């Protein structure tokens, strides 16, 4: 049950990544300038105070983590972040392969 839930979340994240890829592509066709929507900008547009609270908690726990890992992640395009996380969830929670040749009794 939980495996199916995480696979569904991964599939939804993949769909969201595809939607943002199409959005950025349509913006490129309209403006003739390649501009990707950054993950940090998207998160800021959705809920600004949660990003600020997350930053405060991470800097309080491990200040090096914000500059070296999370800031780099927030500067990536949205479609790449959602796509990679979606693919990881789909791979990690894929169904088990059936055993061939004997039973599990």
PDB file of C-alpha atoms in Angstrom:
ATOM      1  CA  UNK A   1       0.000   0.000   0.000  1.00  0.00           C
ATOM      2  CA  UNK A   2       2.726   2.460   0.968  1.00  0.00           C
ATOM      3  CA  UNK A   3       4.755   1.419  -2.070  1.00  0.00           C
ATOM      4  CA  UNK A   4       1.836   2.314  -4.323  1.00  0.00           C
ATOM      5  CA  UNK A   5       1.404   5.671  -2.612  1.00  0.00           C
ATOM      6  CA  UNK A   6       5.051   6.599  -3.120  1.00  0.00           C
ATOM      7  CA  UNK A   7       4.917   5.447  -6.745  1.00  0.00           C
ATOM      8  CA  UNK A   8       1.855   7.651  -7.248  1.00  0.00           C
ATOM      9  CA  UNK A   9       3.686  10.613  -5.714  1.00  0.00           C
ATOM     10  CA  UNK A  10       6.662   9.892  -7.988  1.00  0.00           C
ATOM     11  CA  UNK A  11       4.391   9.758 -11.020  1.00  0.00           C
ATOM     12  CA  UNK A  12       2.764  13.059 -10.050  1.00  0.00           C
ATOM     13  CA  UNK A  13       6.191  14.658  -9.607  1.00  0.00           C
ATOM     14  CA  UNK A  14       7.219  13.402 -13.049  1.00  0.00           C
ATOM     15  CA  UNK A  15       4.052  14.882 -14.515  1.00  0.00           C
ATOM     16  CA  UNK A  16       4.766  18.178 -12.755  1.00  0.00           C
ATOM     17  CA  UNK A  17       8.299  18.183 -14.133  1.00  0.00           C
ATOM     18  CA  UNK A  18       6.947  17.606 -17.631  1.00  0.00           C
ATOM     19  CA  UNK A  19       4.458  20.445 -17.198  1.00  0.00           C
ATOM     20  CA  UNK A  20       7.242  22.823 -16.168  1.00  0.00           C
ATOM     21  CA  UNK A  21       9.360  21.686 -19.113  1.00  0.00           C
ATOM     22  CA  UNK A  22       6.496  22.533 -21.463  1.00  0.00           C
ATOM     23  CA  UNK A  23       5.935  25.853 -19.657  1.00  0.00           C
ATOM     24  CA  UNK A  24       9.590  26.852 -19.993  1.00  0.00           C
ATOM     25  CA  UNK A  25       9.591  25.729 -23.618  1.00  0.00           C
ATOM     26  CA  UNK A  26       6.512  27.802 -24.410  1.00  0.00           C
ATOM     27  CA  UNK A  27       8.148  30.799 -22.734  1.00  0.00           C
ATOM     28  CA  UNK A  28      11.212  30.249 -24.926  1.00  0.00           C
ATOM     29  CA  UNK A  29       9.091  30.177 -28.075  1.00  0.00           C
ATOM     30  CA  UNK A  30       7.289  33.361 -27.074  1.00  0.00           C
ATOM     31  CA  UNK A  31      10.320  35.408 -25.916  1.00  0.00           C
ATOM     32  CA  UNK A  32      13.172  33.772 -27.867  1.00  0.00           C
ATOM     33  CA  UNK A  33      15.215  33.792 -24.646  1.00  0.00           C
ATOM     34  CA  UNK A  34      15.984  30.654 -22.690  1.00  0.00           C
ATOM     35  CA  UNK A  35      14.919  31.206 -19.077  1.00  0.00           C
ATOM     36  CA  UNK A  36      14.207  28.322 -16.748  1.00  0.00           C
ATOM     37  CA  UNK A  37      11.957  28.596 -13.712  1.00  0.00           C
ATOM     38  CA  UNK A  38      14.226  28.022 -10.709  1.00  0.00           C
ATOM     39  CA  UNK A  39      13.073  25.726  -7.902  1.00  0.00           C
ATOM     40  CA  UNK A  40      13.737  28.375  -5.233  1.00  0.00           C
ATOM     41  CA  UNK A  41      11.711  30.937  -7.164  1.00  0.00           C
ATOM     42  CA  UNK A  42       8.851  28.477  -7.604  1.00  0.00           C
ATOM     43  CA  UNK A  43       8.855  27.601  -3.897  1.00  0.00           C
ATOM     44  CA  UNK A  44       8.964  31.297  -3.035  1.00  0.00           C
ATOM     45  CA  UNK A  45       5.962  31.964  -5.289  1.00  0.00           C
ATOM     46  CA  UNK A  46       3.974  29.113  -3.721  1.00  0.00           C
ATOM     47  CA  UNK A  47       4.670  29.773  -0.019  1.00  0.00           C
ATOM     48  CA  UNK A  48       7.326  32.289   0.936  1.00  0.00           C
ATOM     49  CA  UNK A  49       7.193  31.911   4.708  1.00  0.00           C
ATOM     50  CA  UNK A  50       7.757  28.134   4.589  1.00  0.00           C
ATOM     51  CA  UNK A  51      10.964  28.602   2.602  1.00  0.00           C
ATOM     52  CA  UNK A  52      12.178  31.155   5.139  1.00  0.00           C
ATOM     53  CA  UNK A  53      11.279  28.853   8.054  1.00  0.00           C
ATOM     54  CA  UNK A  54      13.052  25.941   6.337  1.00  0.00           C
ATOM     55  CA  UNK A  55      16.159  28.067   5.833  1.00  0.00           C
ATOM     56  CA  UNK A  56      16.166  29.128   9.480  1.00  0.00           C
ATOM     57  CA  UNK A  57      15.841  25.538  10.714  1.00  0.00           C
ATOM     58  CA  UNK A  58      18.549  24.217   8.386  1.00  0.00           C
ATOM     59  CA  UNK A  59      20.985  27.017   9.228  1.00  0.00           C
ATOM     60  CA  UNK A  60      20.329  26.400  12.922  1.00  0.00           C
ATOM     61  CA  UNK A  61      21.021  22.681  12.646  1.00  0.00           C
ATOM     62  CA  UNK A  62      23.844  22.618  10.078  1.00  0.00           C
ATOM     63  CA  UNK A  63      24.904  25.961   8.566  1.00  0.00           C
ATOM     64  CA  UNK A  64      27.216  24.315   6.007  1.00  0.00           C
ATOM     65  CA  UNK A  65      24.286  22.346   4.564  1.00  0.00           C
ATOM     66  CA  UNK A  66      22.444  25.441   3.361  1.00  0.00           C
ATOM     67  CA  UNK A  67      25.286  26.868   1.263  1.00  0.00           C
ATOM     68  CA  UNK A  68      26.729  23.638  -0.086  1.00  0.00           C
ATOM     69  CA  UNK A  69      23.663  21.510  -0.819  1.00  0.00           C
ATOM     70  CA  UNK A  70      20.291  23.209  -0.500  1.00  0.00           C
ATOM     71  CA  UNK A  71      21.225  26.500  -2.135  1.00  0.00           C
ATOM     72  CA  UNK A  72      22.546  24.565  -5.136  1.00  0.00           C
ATOM     73  CA  UNK A  73      19.300  22.566  -5.273  1.00  0.00           C
ATOM     74  CA  UNK A  74      17.192  25.734  -5.116  1.00  0.00           C
ATOM     75  CA  UNK A  75      19.091  27.180  -8.107  1.00  0.00           C
ATOM     76  CA  UNK A  76      18.207  24.238 -10.376  1.00  0.00           C
ATOM     77  CA  UNK A  77      15.300  24.291 -12.851  1.00  0.00           C
ATOM     78  CA  UNK A  78      11.984  23.049 -11.480  1.00  0.00           C
ATOM     79  CA  UNK A  79      11.543  20.412 -14.171  1.00  0.00           C
ATOM     80  CA  UNK A  80      14.922  18.860 -13.348  1.00  0.00           C
ATOM     81  CA  UNK A  81      14.309  18.731  -9.588  1.00  0.00           C
ATOM     82  CA  UNK A  82      10.785  17.325  -9.898  1.00  0.00           C
ATOM     83  CA  UNK A  83      11.872  14.878 -12.590  1.00  0.00           C
ATOM     84  CA  UNK A  84      14.827  13.506 -10.648  1.00  0.00           C
ATOM     85  CA  UNK A  85      12.859  13.138  -7.407  1.00  0.00           C
ATOM     86  CA  UNK A  86       9.976  11.509  -9.306  1.00  0.00           C
ATOM     87  CA  UNK A  87      12.286   9.030 -11.052  1.00  0.00           C
ATOM     88  CA  UNK A  88      13.996   8.177  -7.759  1.00  0.00           C
ATOM     89  CA  UNK A  89      10.654   7.469  -6.091  1.00  0.00           C
ATOM     90  CA  UNK A  90       9.521   5.349  -9.042  1.00  0.00           C
ATOM     91  CA  UNK A  91      12.747   3.303  -8.969  1.00  0.00           C
ATOM     92  CA  UNK A  92      12.991   2.919  -5.188  1.00  0.00           C
ATOM     93  CA  UNK A  93       9.392   1.770  -4.776  1.00  0.00           C
ATOM     94  CA  UNK A  94       8.989  -0.383  -7.879  1.00  0.00           C
ATOM     95  CA  UNK A  95       7.199  -3.716  -7.454  1.00  0.00           C
ATOM     96  CA  UNK A  96       9.260  -6.746  -6.535  1.00  0.00           C
ATOM     97  CA  UNK A  97      10.092  -9.176  -9.282  1.00  0.00           C
ATOM     98  CA  UNK A  98       8.313 -12.521  -8.886  1.00  0.00           C
ATOM     99  CA  UNK A  99      10.530 -15.453  -7.949  1.00  0.00           C
ATOM    100  CA  UNK A 100      10.782 -18.095 -10.629  1.00  0.00           C
ATOM    101  CA  UNK A 101      11.277 -21.779  -9.985  1.00  0.00           C
ATOM    102  CA  UNK A 102      10.097 -22.251  -6.387  1.00  0.00           C
ATOM    103  CA  UNK A 103       7.426 -21.091  -4.020  1.00  0.00           C
ATOM    104  CA  UNK A 104       7.783 -19.161  -0.774  1.00  0.00           C
ATOM    105  CA  UNK A 105       5.978 -21.650   1.451  1.00  0.00           C
TER     106      UNK A 105
END
